[in-house]
């Protein structure tokens, strides 16, 4: 829904990210070790991914973007280390998930410390290549704004397929002529 704005104005740090992540990321920031640079903040980062598999399942109705970054202003973390904590953190105040609050109390800070202890600068990662390790799902915390000129649309993702711009144009060109080449059956009416 923000694609037009992003392509016209770029991506900005310090914008409130989706509310469901705000408190989660602030919790991480509150437990960040002092040896991690002060400018690294999950709560204000733009998030990117490295080395995802080609068959990776992306959220429906979204756009996959590529962008140029300033390597000196990026940090790498293992998203798997953060994700193990996400559900307990979000569900902890819902009664039916009674053990979530206990998990947050007993394991939360340990999981967060594990995340930070296994994180590193983008440039150090280019040497160490933690992102190639089995089980290390590298997320890039981008700590600078990204102007529109540095953003490119890679794919548009629907419920049923993922298309690059050429595939999108071809599909809908054929649809406009009543012959949806290469489209799933539900497009053929």
Short mmCIF file of C-alpha atoms in Angstrom, two decimals:
data_model
loop_
_atom_site.label_atom_id
_atom_site.label_comp_id
_atom_site.label_asym_id
_atom_site.label_seq_id
_atom_site.Cartn_x
_atom_site.Cartn_y
_atom_site.Cartn_z
CA UNK A 1 0.00 0.00 0.00
CA UNK A 2 3.00 2.29 0.49
CA UNK A 3 4.74 1.43 -2.80
CA UNK A 4 3.81 4.65 -4.61
CA UNK A 5 5.04 6.76 -1.70
CA UNK A 6 8.24 4.72 -1.37
CA UNK A 7 9.02 4.99 -5.08
CA UNK A 8 8.42 8.77 -4.97
CA UNK A 9 9.95 9.63 -1.57
CA UNK A 10 12.23 6.73 -0.68
CA UNK A 11 12.49 4.83 2.59
CA UNK A 12 13.07 6.70 5.84
CA UNK A 13 14.49 5.62 9.17
CA UNK A 14 12.91 6.95 12.35
CA UNK A 15 9.42 6.32 11.00
CA UNK A 16 7.26 4.30 13.32
CA UNK A 17 7.20 0.84 11.87
CA UNK A 18 4.13 -1.30 12.13
CA UNK A 19 2.84 -0.95 15.69
CA UNK A 20 3.02 -4.68 16.32
CA UNK A 21 6.82 -4.44 16.08
CA UNK A 22 7.40 -1.17 17.95
CA UNK A 23 7.49 -2.49 21.51
CA UNK A 24 9.23 -5.67 20.40
CA UNK A 25 12.07 -3.68 18.82
CA UNK A 26 12.28 -1.26 21.75
CA UNK A 27 12.75 -4.25 24.05
CA UNK A 28 15.69 -5.39 21.91
CA UNK A 29 17.16 -1.90 21.90
CA UNK A 30 16.87 -1.70 25.71
CA UNK A 31 19.08 -4.80 26.05
CA UNK A 32 21.63 -3.92 23.37
CA UNK A 33 25.21 -4.40 24.69
CA UNK A 34 27.42 -1.34 24.93
CA UNK A 35 29.90 -2.73 22.40
CA UNK A 36 27.23 -2.45 19.66
CA UNK A 37 27.46 1.06 18.13
CA UNK A 38 24.97 3.60 19.48
CA UNK A 39 23.58 4.23 15.99
CA UNK A 40 22.31 0.62 15.65
CA UNK A 41 18.64 0.64 16.69
CA UNK A 42 16.09 -1.96 15.69
CA UNK A 43 13.30 0.48 16.52
CA UNK A 44 14.32 2.90 13.75
CA UNK A 45 15.91 0.58 11.19
CA UNK A 46 14.83 -0.16 7.67
CA UNK A 47 14.93 -3.96 7.35
CA UNK A 48 16.40 -5.91 4.48
CA UNK A 49 17.28 -9.55 3.82
CA UNK A 50 20.36 -11.32 2.49
CA UNK A 51 20.62 -14.63 0.66
CA UNK A 52 16.99 -15.64 0.80
CA UNK A 53 16.07 -18.71 -1.18
CA UNK A 54 14.49 -18.13 -4.59
CA UNK A 55 11.43 -20.12 -3.47
CA UNK A 56 11.05 -18.01 -0.31
CA UNK A 57 7.41 -17.35 0.54
CA UNK A 58 6.74 -13.61 0.62
CA UNK A 59 3.62 -11.99 2.04
CA UNK A 60 0.82 -11.80 -0.50
CA UNK A 61 0.06 -8.43 -2.04
CA UNK A 62 3.49 -6.99 -1.47
CA UNK A 63 6.46 -5.80 -3.47
CA UNK A 64 9.99 -7.15 -3.19
CA UNK A 65 12.42 -4.24 -3.44
CA UNK A 66 16.17 -4.05 -3.97
CA UNK A 67 18.14 -1.00 -2.94
CA UNK A 68 21.63 0.40 -2.67
CA UNK A 69 22.96 0.87 0.84
CA UNK A 70 25.79 2.60 2.64
CA UNK A 71 27.69 -0.38 4.05
CA UNK A 72 29.11 1.75 6.89
CA UNK A 73 25.61 2.40 8.24
CA UNK A 74 24.24 -1.15 8.27
CA UNK A 75 24.24 -3.97 10.80
CA UNK A 76 23.55 -7.70 10.38
CA UNK A 77 21.52 -9.80 12.82
CA UNK A 78 20.20 -13.35 12.74
CA UNK A 79 16.47 -12.93 12.21
CA UNK A 80 15.92 -16.49 13.47
CA UNK A 81 17.20 -15.35 16.88
CA UNK A 82 14.67 -12.52 16.97
CA UNK A 83 11.77 -14.54 15.57
CA UNK A 84 11.91 -17.23 18.27
CA UNK A 85 10.97 -14.49 20.74
CA UNK A 86 8.36 -12.67 18.65
CA UNK A 87 5.31 -14.85 19.31
CA UNK A 88 5.77 -15.10 23.11
CA UNK A 89 6.32 -11.34 23.27
CA UNK A 90 3.20 -10.52 21.22
CA UNK A 91 0.97 -13.14 22.84
CA UNK A 92 2.04 -12.62 26.46
CA UNK A 93 -1.00 -10.51 27.42
CA UNK A 94 -3.59 -12.85 25.89
CA UNK A 95 -4.94 -15.17 28.57
CA UNK A 96 -5.20 -18.30 26.47
CA UNK A 97 -1.42 -18.15 25.92
CA UNK A 98 -0.68 -18.31 29.65
CA UNK A 99 2.89 -19.55 29.24
CA UNK A 100 3.94 -16.75 26.90
CA UNK A 101 4.37 -14.21 29.73
CA UNK A 102 6.48 -16.72 31.65
CA UNK A 103 8.65 -17.32 28.57
CA UNK A 104 9.20 -13.58 28.18
CA UNK A 105 10.22 -13.31 31.84
CA UNK A 106 12.47 -16.37 31.94
CA UNK A 107 13.96 -16.53 28.45
CA UNK A 108 13.36 -13.13 26.82
CA UNK A 109 16.54 -11.34 27.84
CA UNK A 110 18.58 -14.48 27.02
CA UNK A 111 17.11 -14.63 23.50
CA UNK A 112 17.75 -10.92 22.96
CA UNK A 113 21.36 -11.19 24.20
CA UNK A 114 21.85 -14.14 21.84
CA UNK A 115 20.58 -11.99 18.95
CA UNK A 116 22.97 -9.12 19.73
CA UNK A 117 25.93 -11.40 20.52
CA UNK A 118 25.60 -13.00 17.09
CA UNK A 119 25.21 -9.73 15.22
CA UNK A 120 27.96 -7.83 13.42
CA UNK A 121 28.63 -4.90 11.14
CA UNK A 122 27.71 -5.25 7.48
CA UNK A 123 31.38 -4.88 6.47
CA UNK A 124 32.56 -7.48 8.98
CA UNK A 125 29.92 -9.83 7.64
CA UNK A 126 31.33 -9.40 4.13
CA UNK A 127 34.57 -10.90 5.52
CA UNK A 128 33.12 -13.48 7.95
CA UNK A 129 30.02 -14.38 5.85
CA UNK A 130 27.85 -15.33 8.82
CA UNK A 131 24.96 -14.97 6.39
CA UNK A 132 26.08 -18.16 4.63
CA UNK A 133 25.99 -20.23 7.83
CA UNK A 134 23.25 -22.84 8.20
CA UNK A 135 20.45 -21.40 10.34
CA UNK A 136 21.68 -17.80 10.11
CA UNK A 137 18.84 -15.85 8.48
CA UNK A 138 20.59 -12.54 7.91
CA UNK A 139 18.49 -9.43 8.38
CA UNK A 140 20.08 -6.12 7.49
CA UNK A 141 19.36 -3.22 9.80
CA UNK A 142 19.78 -0.22 7.53
CA UNK A 143 20.35 2.89 9.60
CA UNK A 144 20.13 5.52 6.85
CA UNK A 145 17.44 6.86 4.56
CA UNK A 146 17.24 5.37 1.07
CA UNK A 147 16.39 7.81 -1.74
CA UNK A 148 14.04 6.77 -4.57
CA UNK A 149 16.92 6.65 -7.09
CA UNK A 150 18.44 3.78 -5.06
CA UNK A 151 15.26 1.64 -5.01
CA UNK A 152 14.24 -0.91 -7.62
CA UNK A 153 11.15 -3.14 -7.75
CA UNK A 154 12.21 -6.77 -8.11
CA UNK A 155 8.86 -8.57 -7.91
CA UNK A 156 5.19 -8.05 -7.24
CA UNK A 157 3.80 -10.86 -5.08
CA UNK A 158 0.15 -11.93 -5.28
CA UNK A 159 -1.68 -14.76 -3.55
CA UNK A 160 -0.83 -17.09 -6.39
CA UNK A 161 2.41 -16.03 -8.03
CA UNK A 162 5.39 -13.72 -7.93
CA UNK A 163 6.19 -11.63 -11.01
CA UNK A 164 8.98 -9.31 -12.05
CA UNK A 165 7.96 -6.11 -13.85
CA UNK A 166 8.22 -7.65 -17.34
CA UNK A 167 6.11 -10.63 -16.31
CA UNK A 168 3.56 -8.29 -14.71
CA UNK A 169 3.33 -6.16 -17.86
CA UNK A 170 3.04 -9.21 -20.12
CA UNK A 171 0.37 -10.85 -17.97
CA UNK A 172 -1.84 -7.79 -17.81
CA UNK A 173 -1.24 -6.84 -21.44
CA UNK A 174 -2.60 -10.24 -22.44
CA UNK A 175 -5.44 -9.92 -19.94
CA UNK A 176 -6.43 -6.56 -21.41
CA UNK A 177 -6.67 -8.29 -24.80
CA UNK A 178 -8.77 -11.12 -23.31
CA UNK A 179 -6.04 -13.77 -23.50
CA UNK A 180 -4.16 -14.05 -20.18
CA UNK A 181 -1.03 -15.91 -21.32
CA UNK A 182 0.61 -17.76 -18.48
CA UNK A 183 -2.06 -16.78 -15.94
CA UNK A 184 -3.71 -19.11 -13.47
CA UNK A 185 -7.17 -20.31 -14.45
CA UNK A 186 -8.98 -17.87 -12.18
CA UNK A 187 -7.71 -15.02 -14.41
CA UNK A 188 -9.35 -16.60 -17.44
CA UNK A 189 -12.94 -15.41 -17.55
#
